[in-house]
Tab-separated table of C-alpha atoms and ligand atoms in Angstrom:
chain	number	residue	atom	x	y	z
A	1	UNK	CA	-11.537	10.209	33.777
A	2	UNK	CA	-10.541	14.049	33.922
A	3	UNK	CA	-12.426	15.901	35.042
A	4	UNK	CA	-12.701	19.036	32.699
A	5	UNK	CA	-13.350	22.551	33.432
A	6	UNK	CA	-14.643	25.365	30.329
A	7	UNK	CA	-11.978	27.766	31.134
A	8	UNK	CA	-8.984	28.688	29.045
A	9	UNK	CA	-6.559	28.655	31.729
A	10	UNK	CA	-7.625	25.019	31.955
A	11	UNK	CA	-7.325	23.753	28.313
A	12	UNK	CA	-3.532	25.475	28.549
A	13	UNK	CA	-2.874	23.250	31.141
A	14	UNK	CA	-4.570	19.979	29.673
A	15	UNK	CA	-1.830	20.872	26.979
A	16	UNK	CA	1.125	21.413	29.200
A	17	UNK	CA	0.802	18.055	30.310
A	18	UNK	CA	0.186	16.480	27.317
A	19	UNK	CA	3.219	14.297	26.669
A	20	UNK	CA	2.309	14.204	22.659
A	21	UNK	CA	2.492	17.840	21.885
A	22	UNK	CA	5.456	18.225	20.540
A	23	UNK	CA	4.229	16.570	17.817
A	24	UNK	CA	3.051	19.989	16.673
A	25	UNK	CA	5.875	21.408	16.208
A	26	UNK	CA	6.908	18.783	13.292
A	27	UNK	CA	4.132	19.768	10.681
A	28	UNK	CA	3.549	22.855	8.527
A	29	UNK	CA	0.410	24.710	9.708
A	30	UNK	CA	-1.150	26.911	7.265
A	31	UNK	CA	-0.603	30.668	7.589
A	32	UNK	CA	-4.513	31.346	6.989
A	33	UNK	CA	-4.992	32.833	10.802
A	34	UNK	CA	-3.823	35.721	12.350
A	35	UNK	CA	-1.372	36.180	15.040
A	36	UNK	CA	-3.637	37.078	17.708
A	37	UNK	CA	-6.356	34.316	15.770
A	38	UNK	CA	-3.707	31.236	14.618
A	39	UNK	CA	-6.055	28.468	12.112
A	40	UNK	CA	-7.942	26.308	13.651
A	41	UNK	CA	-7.242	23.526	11.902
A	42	UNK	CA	-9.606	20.081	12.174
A	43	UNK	CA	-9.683	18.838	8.819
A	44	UNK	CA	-6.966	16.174	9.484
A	45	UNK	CA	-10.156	13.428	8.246
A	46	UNK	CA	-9.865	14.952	5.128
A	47	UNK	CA	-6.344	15.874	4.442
A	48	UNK	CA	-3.612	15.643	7.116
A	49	UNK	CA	-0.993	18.524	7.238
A	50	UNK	CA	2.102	18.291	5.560
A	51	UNK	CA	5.097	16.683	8.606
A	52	UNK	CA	8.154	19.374	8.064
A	53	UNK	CA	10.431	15.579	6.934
A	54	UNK	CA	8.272	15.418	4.132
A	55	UNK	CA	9.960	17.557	1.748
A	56	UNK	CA	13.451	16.589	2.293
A	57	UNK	CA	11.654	12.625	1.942
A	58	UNK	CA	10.566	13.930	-1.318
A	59	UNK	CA	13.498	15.826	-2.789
A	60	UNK	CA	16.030	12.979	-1.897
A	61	UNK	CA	14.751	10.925	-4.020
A	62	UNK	CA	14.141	13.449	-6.879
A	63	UNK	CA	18.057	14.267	-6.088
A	64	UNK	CA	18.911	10.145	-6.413
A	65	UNK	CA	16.959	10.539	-10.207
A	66	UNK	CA	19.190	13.569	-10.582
A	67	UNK	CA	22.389	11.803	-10.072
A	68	UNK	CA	21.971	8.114	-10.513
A	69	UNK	CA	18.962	7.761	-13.680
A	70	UNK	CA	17.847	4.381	-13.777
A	71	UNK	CA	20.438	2.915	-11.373
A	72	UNK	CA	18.362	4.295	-8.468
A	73	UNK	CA	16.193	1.488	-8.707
A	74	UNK	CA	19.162	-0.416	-7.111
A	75	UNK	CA	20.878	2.272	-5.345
A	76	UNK	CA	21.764	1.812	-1.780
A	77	UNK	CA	19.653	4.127	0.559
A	78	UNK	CA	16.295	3.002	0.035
A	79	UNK	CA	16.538	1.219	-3.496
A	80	UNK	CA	13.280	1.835	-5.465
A	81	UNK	CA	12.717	-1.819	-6.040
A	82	UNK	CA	12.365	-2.917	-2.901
A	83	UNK	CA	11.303	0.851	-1.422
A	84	UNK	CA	7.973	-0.243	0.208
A	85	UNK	CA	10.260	-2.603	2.592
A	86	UNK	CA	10.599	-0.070	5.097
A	87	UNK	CA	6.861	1.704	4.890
A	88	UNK	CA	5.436	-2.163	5.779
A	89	UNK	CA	6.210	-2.413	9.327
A	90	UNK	CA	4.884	0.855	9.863
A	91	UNK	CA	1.916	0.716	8.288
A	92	UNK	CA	1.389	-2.910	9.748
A	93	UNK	CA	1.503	-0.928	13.419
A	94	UNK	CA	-1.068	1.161	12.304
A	95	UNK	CA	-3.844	-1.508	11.600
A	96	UNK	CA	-2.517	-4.484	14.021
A	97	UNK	CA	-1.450	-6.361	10.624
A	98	UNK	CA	1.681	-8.727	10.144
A	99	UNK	CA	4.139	-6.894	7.646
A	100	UNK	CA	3.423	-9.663	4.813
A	101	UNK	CA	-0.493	-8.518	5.028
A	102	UNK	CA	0.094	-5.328	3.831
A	103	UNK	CA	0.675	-3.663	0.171
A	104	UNK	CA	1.349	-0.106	-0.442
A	105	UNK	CA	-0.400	0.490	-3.895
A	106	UNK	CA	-2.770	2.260	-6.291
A	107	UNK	CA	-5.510	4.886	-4.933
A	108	UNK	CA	-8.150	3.316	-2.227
A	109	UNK	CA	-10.974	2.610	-4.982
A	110	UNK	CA	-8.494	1.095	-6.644
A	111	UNK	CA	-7.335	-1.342	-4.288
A	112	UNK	CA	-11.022	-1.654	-3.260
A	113	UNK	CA	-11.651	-3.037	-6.614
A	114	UNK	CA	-8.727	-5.095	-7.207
A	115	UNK	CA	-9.762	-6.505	-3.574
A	116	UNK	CA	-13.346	-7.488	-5.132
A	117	UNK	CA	-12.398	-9.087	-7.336
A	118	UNK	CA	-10.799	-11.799	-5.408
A	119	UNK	CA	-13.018	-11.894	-2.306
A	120	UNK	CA	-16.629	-10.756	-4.093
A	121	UNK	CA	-17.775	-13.862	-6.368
A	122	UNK	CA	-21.011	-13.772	-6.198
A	123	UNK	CA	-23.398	-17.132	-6.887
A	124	UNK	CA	-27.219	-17.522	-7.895
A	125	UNK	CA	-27.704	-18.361	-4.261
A	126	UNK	CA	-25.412	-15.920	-2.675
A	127	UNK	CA	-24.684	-12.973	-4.633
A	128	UNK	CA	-25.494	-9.589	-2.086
A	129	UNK	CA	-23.247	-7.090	-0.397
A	130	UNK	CA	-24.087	-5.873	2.726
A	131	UNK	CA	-22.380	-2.079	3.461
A	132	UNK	CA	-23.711	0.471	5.646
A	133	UNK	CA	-26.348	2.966	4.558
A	134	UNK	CA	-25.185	6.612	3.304
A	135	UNK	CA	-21.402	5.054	2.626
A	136	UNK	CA	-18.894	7.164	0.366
A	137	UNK	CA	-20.295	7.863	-2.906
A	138	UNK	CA	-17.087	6.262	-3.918
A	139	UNK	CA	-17.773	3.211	-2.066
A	140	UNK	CA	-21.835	3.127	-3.537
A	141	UNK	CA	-20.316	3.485	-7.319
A	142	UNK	CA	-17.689	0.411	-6.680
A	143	UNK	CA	-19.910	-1.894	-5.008
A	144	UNK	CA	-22.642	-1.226	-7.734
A	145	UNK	CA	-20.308	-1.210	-10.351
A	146	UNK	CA	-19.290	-4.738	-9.126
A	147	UNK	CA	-22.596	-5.994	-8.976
A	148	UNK	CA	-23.184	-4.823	-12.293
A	149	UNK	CA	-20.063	-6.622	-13.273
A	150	UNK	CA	-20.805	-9.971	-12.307
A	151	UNK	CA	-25.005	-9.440	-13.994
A	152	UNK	CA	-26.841	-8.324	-11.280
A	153	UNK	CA	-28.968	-5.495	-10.368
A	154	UNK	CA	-27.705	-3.373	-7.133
A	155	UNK	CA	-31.228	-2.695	-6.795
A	156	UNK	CA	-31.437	-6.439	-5.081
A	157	UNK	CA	-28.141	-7.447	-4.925
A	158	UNK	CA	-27.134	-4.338	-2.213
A	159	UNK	CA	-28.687	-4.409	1.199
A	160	UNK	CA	-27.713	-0.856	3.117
A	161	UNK	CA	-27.912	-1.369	6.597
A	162	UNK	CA	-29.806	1.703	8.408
A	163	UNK	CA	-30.467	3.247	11.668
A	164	UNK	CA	-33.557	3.101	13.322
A	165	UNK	CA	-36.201	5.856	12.567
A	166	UNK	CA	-34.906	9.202	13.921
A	167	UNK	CA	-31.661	7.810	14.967
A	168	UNK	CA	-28.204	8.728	13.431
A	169	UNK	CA	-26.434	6.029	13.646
A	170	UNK	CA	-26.487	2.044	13.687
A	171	UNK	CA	-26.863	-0.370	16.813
A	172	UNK	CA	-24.552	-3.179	16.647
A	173	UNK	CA	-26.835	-5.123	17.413
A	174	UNK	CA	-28.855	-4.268	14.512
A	175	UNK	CA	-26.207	-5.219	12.312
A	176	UNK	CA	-25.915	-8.240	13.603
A	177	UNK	CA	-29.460	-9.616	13.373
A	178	UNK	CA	-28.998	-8.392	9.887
A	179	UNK	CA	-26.221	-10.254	8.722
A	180	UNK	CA	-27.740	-13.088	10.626
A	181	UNK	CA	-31.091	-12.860	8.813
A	182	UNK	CA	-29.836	-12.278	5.508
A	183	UNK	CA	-26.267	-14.474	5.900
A	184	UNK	CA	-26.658	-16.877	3.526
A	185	UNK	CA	-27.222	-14.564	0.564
A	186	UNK	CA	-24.691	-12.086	1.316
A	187	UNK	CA	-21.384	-13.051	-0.398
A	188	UNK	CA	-19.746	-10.035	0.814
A	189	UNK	CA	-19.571	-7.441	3.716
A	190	UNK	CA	-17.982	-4.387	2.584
A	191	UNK	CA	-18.250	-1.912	5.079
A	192	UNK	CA	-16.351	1.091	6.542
A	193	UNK	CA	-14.727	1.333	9.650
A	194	UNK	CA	-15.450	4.535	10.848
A	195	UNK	CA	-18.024	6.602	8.733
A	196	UNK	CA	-16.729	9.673	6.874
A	197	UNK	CA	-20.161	11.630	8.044
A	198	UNK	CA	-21.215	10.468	11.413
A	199	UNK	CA	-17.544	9.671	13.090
A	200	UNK	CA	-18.806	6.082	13.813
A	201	UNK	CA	-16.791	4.138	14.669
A	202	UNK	CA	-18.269	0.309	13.953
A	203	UNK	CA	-17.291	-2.523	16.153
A	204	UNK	CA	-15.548	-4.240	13.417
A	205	UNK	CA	-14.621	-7.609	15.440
A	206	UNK	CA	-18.298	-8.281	15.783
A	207	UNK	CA	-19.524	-7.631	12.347
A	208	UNK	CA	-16.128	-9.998	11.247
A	209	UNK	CA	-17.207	-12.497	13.634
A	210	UNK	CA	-20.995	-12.205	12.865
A	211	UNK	CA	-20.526	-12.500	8.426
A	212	UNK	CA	-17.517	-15.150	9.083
A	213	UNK	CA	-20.569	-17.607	10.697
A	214	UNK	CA	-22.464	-16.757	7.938
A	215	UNK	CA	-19.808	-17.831	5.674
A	216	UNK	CA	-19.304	-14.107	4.268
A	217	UNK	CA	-16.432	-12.571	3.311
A	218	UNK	CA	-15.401	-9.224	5.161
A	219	UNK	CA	-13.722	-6.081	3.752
A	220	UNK	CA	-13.194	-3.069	5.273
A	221	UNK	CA	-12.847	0.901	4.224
A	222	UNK	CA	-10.447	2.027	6.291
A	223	UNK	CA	-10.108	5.374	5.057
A	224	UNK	CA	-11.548	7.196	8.220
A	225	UNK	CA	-10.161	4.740	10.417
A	226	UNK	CA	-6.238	3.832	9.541
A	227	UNK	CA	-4.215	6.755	12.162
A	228	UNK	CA	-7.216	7.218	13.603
A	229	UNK	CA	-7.943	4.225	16.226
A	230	UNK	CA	-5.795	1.334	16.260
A	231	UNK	CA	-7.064	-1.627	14.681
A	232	UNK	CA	-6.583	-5.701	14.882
A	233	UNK	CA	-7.468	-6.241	11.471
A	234	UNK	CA	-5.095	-9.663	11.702
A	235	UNK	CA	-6.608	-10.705	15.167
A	236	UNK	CA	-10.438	-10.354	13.994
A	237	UNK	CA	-9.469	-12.444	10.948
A	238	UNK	CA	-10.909	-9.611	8.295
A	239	UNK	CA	-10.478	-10.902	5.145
A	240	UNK	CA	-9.123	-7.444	3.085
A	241	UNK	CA	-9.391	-3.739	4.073
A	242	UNK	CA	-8.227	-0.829	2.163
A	243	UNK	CA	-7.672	2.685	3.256
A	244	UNK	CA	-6.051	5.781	1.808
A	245	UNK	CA	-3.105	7.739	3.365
A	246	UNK	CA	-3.902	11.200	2.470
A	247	UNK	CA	-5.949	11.435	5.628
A	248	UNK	CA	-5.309	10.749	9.074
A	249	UNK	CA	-1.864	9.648	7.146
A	250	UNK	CA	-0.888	12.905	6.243
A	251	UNK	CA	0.981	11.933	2.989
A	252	UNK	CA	-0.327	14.437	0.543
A	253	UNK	CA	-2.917	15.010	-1.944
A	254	UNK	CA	-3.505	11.924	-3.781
A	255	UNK	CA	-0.962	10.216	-2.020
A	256	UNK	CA	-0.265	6.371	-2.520
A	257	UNK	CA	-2.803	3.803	-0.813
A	258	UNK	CA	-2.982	0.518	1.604
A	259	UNK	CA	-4.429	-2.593	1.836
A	260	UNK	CA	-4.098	-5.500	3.791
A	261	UNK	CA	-5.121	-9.501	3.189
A	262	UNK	CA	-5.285	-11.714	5.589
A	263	UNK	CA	-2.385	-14.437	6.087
A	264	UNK	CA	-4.798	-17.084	6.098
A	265	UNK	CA	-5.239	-15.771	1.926
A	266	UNK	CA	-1.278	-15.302	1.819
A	267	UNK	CA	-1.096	-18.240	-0.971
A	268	UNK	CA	-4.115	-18.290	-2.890
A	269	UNK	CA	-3.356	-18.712	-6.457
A	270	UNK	CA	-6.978	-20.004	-6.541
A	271	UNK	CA	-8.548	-16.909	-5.950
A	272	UNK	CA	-9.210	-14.605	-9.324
A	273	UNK	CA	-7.655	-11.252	-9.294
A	274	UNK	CA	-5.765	-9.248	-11.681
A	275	UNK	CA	-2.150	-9.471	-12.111
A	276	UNK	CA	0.760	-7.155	-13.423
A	277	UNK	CA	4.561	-7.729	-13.071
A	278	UNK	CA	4.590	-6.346	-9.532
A	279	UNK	CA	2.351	-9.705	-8.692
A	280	UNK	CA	5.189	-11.561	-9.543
A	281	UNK	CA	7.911	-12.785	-7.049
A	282	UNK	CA	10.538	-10.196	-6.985
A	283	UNK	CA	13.545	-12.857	-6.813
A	284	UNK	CA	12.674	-13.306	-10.710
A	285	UNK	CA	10.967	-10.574	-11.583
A	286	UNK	CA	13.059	-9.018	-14.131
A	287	UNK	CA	13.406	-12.284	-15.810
A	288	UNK	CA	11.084	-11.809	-17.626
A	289	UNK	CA	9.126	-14.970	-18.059
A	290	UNK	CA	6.112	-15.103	-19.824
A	291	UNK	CA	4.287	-16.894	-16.552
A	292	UNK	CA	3.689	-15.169	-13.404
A	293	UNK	CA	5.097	-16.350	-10.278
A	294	UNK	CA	2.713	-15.141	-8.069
A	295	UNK	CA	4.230	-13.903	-4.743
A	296	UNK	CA	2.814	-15.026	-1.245
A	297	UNK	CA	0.871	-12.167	0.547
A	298	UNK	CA	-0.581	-8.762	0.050
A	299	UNK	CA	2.009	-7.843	-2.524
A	300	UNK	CA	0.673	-10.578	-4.571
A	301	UNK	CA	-1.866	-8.368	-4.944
A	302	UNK	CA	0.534	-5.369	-6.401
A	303	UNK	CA	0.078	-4.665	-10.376
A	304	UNK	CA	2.471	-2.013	-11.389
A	305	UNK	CA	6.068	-0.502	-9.599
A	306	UNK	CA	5.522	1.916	-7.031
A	307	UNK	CA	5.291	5.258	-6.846
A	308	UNK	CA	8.593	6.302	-4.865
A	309	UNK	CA	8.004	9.872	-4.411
A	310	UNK	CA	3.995	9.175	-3.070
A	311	UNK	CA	5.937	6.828	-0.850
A	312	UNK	CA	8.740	8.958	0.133
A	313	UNK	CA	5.767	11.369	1.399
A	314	UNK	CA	4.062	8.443	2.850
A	315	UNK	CA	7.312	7.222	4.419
A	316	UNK	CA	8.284	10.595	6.288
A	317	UNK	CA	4.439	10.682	7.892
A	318	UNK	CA	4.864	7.271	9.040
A	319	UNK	CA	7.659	7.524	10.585
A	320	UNK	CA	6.499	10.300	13.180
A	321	UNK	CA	3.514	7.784	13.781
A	322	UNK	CA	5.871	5.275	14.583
A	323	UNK	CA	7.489	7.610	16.962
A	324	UNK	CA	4.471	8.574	18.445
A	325	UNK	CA	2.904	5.520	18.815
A	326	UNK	CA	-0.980	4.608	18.106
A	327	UNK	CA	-1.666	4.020	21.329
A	328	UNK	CA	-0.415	7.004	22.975
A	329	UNK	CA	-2.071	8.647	20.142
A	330	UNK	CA	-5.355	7.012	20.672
A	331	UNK	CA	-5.073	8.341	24.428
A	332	UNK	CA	-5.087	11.803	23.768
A	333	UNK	CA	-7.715	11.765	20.502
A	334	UNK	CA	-10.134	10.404	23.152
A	335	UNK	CA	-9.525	12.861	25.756
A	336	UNK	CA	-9.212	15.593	22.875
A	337	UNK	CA	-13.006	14.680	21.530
A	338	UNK	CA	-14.368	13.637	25.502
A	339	UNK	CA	-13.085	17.956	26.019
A	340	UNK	CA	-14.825	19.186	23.038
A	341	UNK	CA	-18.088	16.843	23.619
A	342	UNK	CA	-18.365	18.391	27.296
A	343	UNK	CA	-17.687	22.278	26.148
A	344	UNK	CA	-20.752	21.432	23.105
A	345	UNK	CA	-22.635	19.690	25.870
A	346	UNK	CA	-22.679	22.559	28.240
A	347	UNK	CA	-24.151	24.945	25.407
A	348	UNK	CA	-27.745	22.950	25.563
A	349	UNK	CA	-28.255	24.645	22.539
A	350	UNK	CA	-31.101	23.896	20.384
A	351	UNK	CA	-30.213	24.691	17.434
A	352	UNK	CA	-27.385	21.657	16.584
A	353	UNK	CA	-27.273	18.746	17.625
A	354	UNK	CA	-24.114	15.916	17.877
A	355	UNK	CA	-24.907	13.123	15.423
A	356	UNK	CA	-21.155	11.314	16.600
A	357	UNK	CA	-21.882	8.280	19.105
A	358	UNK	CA	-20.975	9.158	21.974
A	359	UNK	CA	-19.005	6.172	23.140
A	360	UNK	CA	-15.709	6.037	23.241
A	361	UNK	CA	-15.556	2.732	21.506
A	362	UNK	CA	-17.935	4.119	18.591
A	363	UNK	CA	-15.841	6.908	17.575
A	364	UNK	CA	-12.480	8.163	16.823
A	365	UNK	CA	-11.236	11.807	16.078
A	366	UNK	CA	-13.879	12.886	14.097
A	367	UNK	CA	-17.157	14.598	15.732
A	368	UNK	CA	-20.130	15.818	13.700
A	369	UNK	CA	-22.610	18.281	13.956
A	370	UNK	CA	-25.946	18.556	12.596
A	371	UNK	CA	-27.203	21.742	12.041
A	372	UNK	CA	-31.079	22.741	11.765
A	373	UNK	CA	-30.629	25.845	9.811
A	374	UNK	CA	-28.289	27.620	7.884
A	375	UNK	CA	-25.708	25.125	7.634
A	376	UNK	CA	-23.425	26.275	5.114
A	377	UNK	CA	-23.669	29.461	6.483
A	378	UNK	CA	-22.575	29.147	10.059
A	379	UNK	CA	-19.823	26.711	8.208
A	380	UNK	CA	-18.782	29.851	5.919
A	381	UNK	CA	-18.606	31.766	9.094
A	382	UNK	CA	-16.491	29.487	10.917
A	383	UNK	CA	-13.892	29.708	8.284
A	384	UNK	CA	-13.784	33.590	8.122
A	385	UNK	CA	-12.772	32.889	11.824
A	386	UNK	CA	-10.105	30.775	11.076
A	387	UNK	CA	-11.878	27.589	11.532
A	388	UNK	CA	-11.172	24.807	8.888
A	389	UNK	CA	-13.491	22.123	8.791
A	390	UNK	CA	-15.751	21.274	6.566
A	391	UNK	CA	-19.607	21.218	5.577
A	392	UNK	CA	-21.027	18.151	4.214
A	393	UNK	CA	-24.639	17.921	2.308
A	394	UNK	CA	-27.272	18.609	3.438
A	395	UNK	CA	-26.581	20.116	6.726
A	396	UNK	CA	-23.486	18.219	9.169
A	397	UNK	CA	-20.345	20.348	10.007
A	398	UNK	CA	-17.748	18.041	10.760
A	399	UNK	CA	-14.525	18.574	13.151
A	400	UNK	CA	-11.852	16.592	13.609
A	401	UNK	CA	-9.454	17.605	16.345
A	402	UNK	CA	-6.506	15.175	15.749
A	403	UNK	CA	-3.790	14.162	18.467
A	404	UNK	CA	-0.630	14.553	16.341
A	405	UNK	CA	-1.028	18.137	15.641
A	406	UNK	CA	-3.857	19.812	17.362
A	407	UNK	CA	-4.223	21.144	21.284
A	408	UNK	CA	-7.029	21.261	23.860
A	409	UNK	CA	-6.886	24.929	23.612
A	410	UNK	CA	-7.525	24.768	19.810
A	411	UNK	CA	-10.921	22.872	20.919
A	412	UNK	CA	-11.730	25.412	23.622
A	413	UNK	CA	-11.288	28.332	20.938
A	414	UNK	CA	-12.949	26.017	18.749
A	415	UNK	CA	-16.130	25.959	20.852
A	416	UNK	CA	-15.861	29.543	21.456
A	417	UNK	CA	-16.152	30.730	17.920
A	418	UNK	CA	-19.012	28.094	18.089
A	419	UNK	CA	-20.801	29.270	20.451
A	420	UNK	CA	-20.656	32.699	19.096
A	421	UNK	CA	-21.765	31.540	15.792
A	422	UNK	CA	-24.148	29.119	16.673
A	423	UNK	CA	-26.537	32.102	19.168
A	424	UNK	CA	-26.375	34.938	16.881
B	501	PLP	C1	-11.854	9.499	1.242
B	501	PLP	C2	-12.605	8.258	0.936
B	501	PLP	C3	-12.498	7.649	-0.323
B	501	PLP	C4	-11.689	8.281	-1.416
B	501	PLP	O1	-11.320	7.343	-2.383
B	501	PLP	P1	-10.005	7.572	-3.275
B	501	PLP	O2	-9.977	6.345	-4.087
B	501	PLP	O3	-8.860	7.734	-2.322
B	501	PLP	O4	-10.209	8.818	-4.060
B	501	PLP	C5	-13.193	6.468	-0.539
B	501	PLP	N1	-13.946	5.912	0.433
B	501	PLP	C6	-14.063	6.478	1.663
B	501	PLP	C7	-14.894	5.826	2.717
B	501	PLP	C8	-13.414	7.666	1.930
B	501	PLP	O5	-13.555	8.243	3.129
């Protein structure tokens, strides 16, 4: 454990030794500062910054259109039929997958309901879905619309589980008298891994373990979570999990999305789901036949060809990952949050409060902040100083000091504009 010190001269040399920080240098940082007052920027939860290899990623393949038309989908370098090859592995390192588990497809929502279809079937007798209270409005509207789907009310067929009165966040061991009490009617367990408002960070092994006794299926919303804190997803047997890569996975706006199955599902032609050509094997794809083939594995899963220049983006982020490594990056998000949790701490402020666990196994990048009054205000404020975060309803400023890009000293400013802010 470091032992940290609130002093400038100290968060310069947390970052001298930091063996990650060149990592900084390989991504485009917005010119919204000043250069006496650089951005602050710890919004990588909601959209990573752009790696400087993405736009040559991008262009080569908009060059390959140029010159070769529809023969790039065979061309050498990275043939656009077989594109997603190289993004697997990666992404597979990300989430502790095998490379067959994973598919590169679609938005997150999408995936999410292509994924519940398969692994939500609801019966008279077991028909609920367990997720976590106060998930992603986008999470609520598929999981009701689901429900819906299948003829039942969300009103009985959701349980949300909560904290306990005046606490922000949930006790595992909550959870898991809940999934034990209500097991048998709970088809599903669709929960996220980290949550986009609090920075939890669940202890997804147990809840797995805990709805697979029950005889539940588990899915996951890794959208908070994948580049965030390495994951075992094949390990802890999880069913599905879906994530986005705009994120932590800095692949652009809108950029393409993940999802991984389970090997144990890799051959499942029992299970329902919706298929397009991409579903097919590819050794006879474009033979057209009138029956589907369906291919073992998460790609089984895939409906439509990909979208090569979403992945192109997505492949030029992964690949500094790789280089980085999770781990290593893991290493330094924890001592980056630890430094920004003591420098809040020794404010004993009473006007905000830190609603992020504070264990190191309950959290990953992300730490939020409630504020009692004048929320949107002090987050308005923070941004005139060159702070990007962001303010979320009705009153929690979250900040997400991520290892690839950002410094200690960003978090020491950071808390310094804070503290400024915060007592006036
Ligand atoms: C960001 C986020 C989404 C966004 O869904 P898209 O389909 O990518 O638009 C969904 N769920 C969670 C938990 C998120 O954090």
């Amino acid at each position: 454990m470091i032992h940290f010190q609130n002093t400038e001269s100290f968060a310069l040399q947390l970052d001298r030794e930091d063996p990650l920080a060149g990592f900084r240098e390989q991504f485009h940082f917005p010119p919204l500062g000043t250069a006496a007052d650089p951005l602050i920027y710890f919004c990588g939860n909601s959209l990573g910054l752009q790696p400087k290899g993405t736009k040559a990623a991008v262009v080569a393949e908009l060059d390959d259109w140029a010159e070769l038309g529809v023969h790039g989908h065979f061309k050498e370098r990275l043939p656009w039929v077989s594109f997603e090859e190289t993004l697997l592995g990666p992404m597979a390192e990300l989430v502790g997958a095998l490379p067959e588990e994973i598919a590169i497809m679609n938005g997150l929502t999408v995936n999410q309901h292509l994924l519940m279809v398969s692994f939500y079937r609801p019966t008279r007798e077991r028909f609920k879905i367990l997720m976590e209270t106060g998930a992603f409005p986008s999470d609520q509207y598929a999981v009701q619309s689901q429900v819906r789907f299948h003829g039942f009310d969300p009103q009985e067929a959701i349980i949300e589980a909560q904290p306990r009165p005046g606490e922000d966040t949930l006790r595992t061991e909550d959870l898991l008298a809940l999934i034990e009490t209500h097991g048998k009617e709970i088809a599903l367990v669709m929960f996220a891994g980290v949550n986009y408002l609090t920075g939890q960070f669940f202890d997804l092994p147990a809840i797995t373990e805990a709805a697979h006794r029950q005889g539940c299926e588990v899915g996951f919303d890794l959208a908070h979570t994948a580049g965030n804190v390495p994951l075992r997803l094949h390990e802890w047997k999880v069913d599905f999990a879906v994530w986005c890569s705009y994120k932590y996975l800095n692949s652009g706006p809108g950029g393409v999305a993940g999802c991984f199955v389970h090997e144990r599902h890799r051959m499942r032609p029992d299970l329902p789901r919706f298929a397009g050509w991409w579903s097919t094997d590819p050794k006879i794809r474009f033979e057209m036949r009138p029956q589907l083939e369906l291919q073992p594995g998460a790609a089984g899963w895939q409906l439509s060809n990909l979208p090569i220049l979403s992945m192109a983006a997505l492949k030029a982020s992964l690949d500094v990952f790789h280089k980085a490594g999770i781990e290593n990056l893991r290493r330094k998000s924890e001592a980056l949050s630890a430094y920004l949790l003591f420098l809040l701490d020794g404010m004993t402020s009473p006007k905000f409060s830190v609603i992020t666990p504070r264990d190191l196994q309950a959290r990953g990048c992300q730490i939020s902040l409630r504020v009692f009054e004048r929320g949107r205000e002090i987050y308005q404020k923070l941004e005139e100083q060159h702070v990007i975060g962001d303010f979320r309803e009705p009153n929690v400023i979250r900040v997400a000091p991520v290892p690839l890009y950002n410094t200690f000293h960003e978090v020491w400013r950071f808390v310094q504009k804070w503290q400024a802010i915060i007592e006036n």
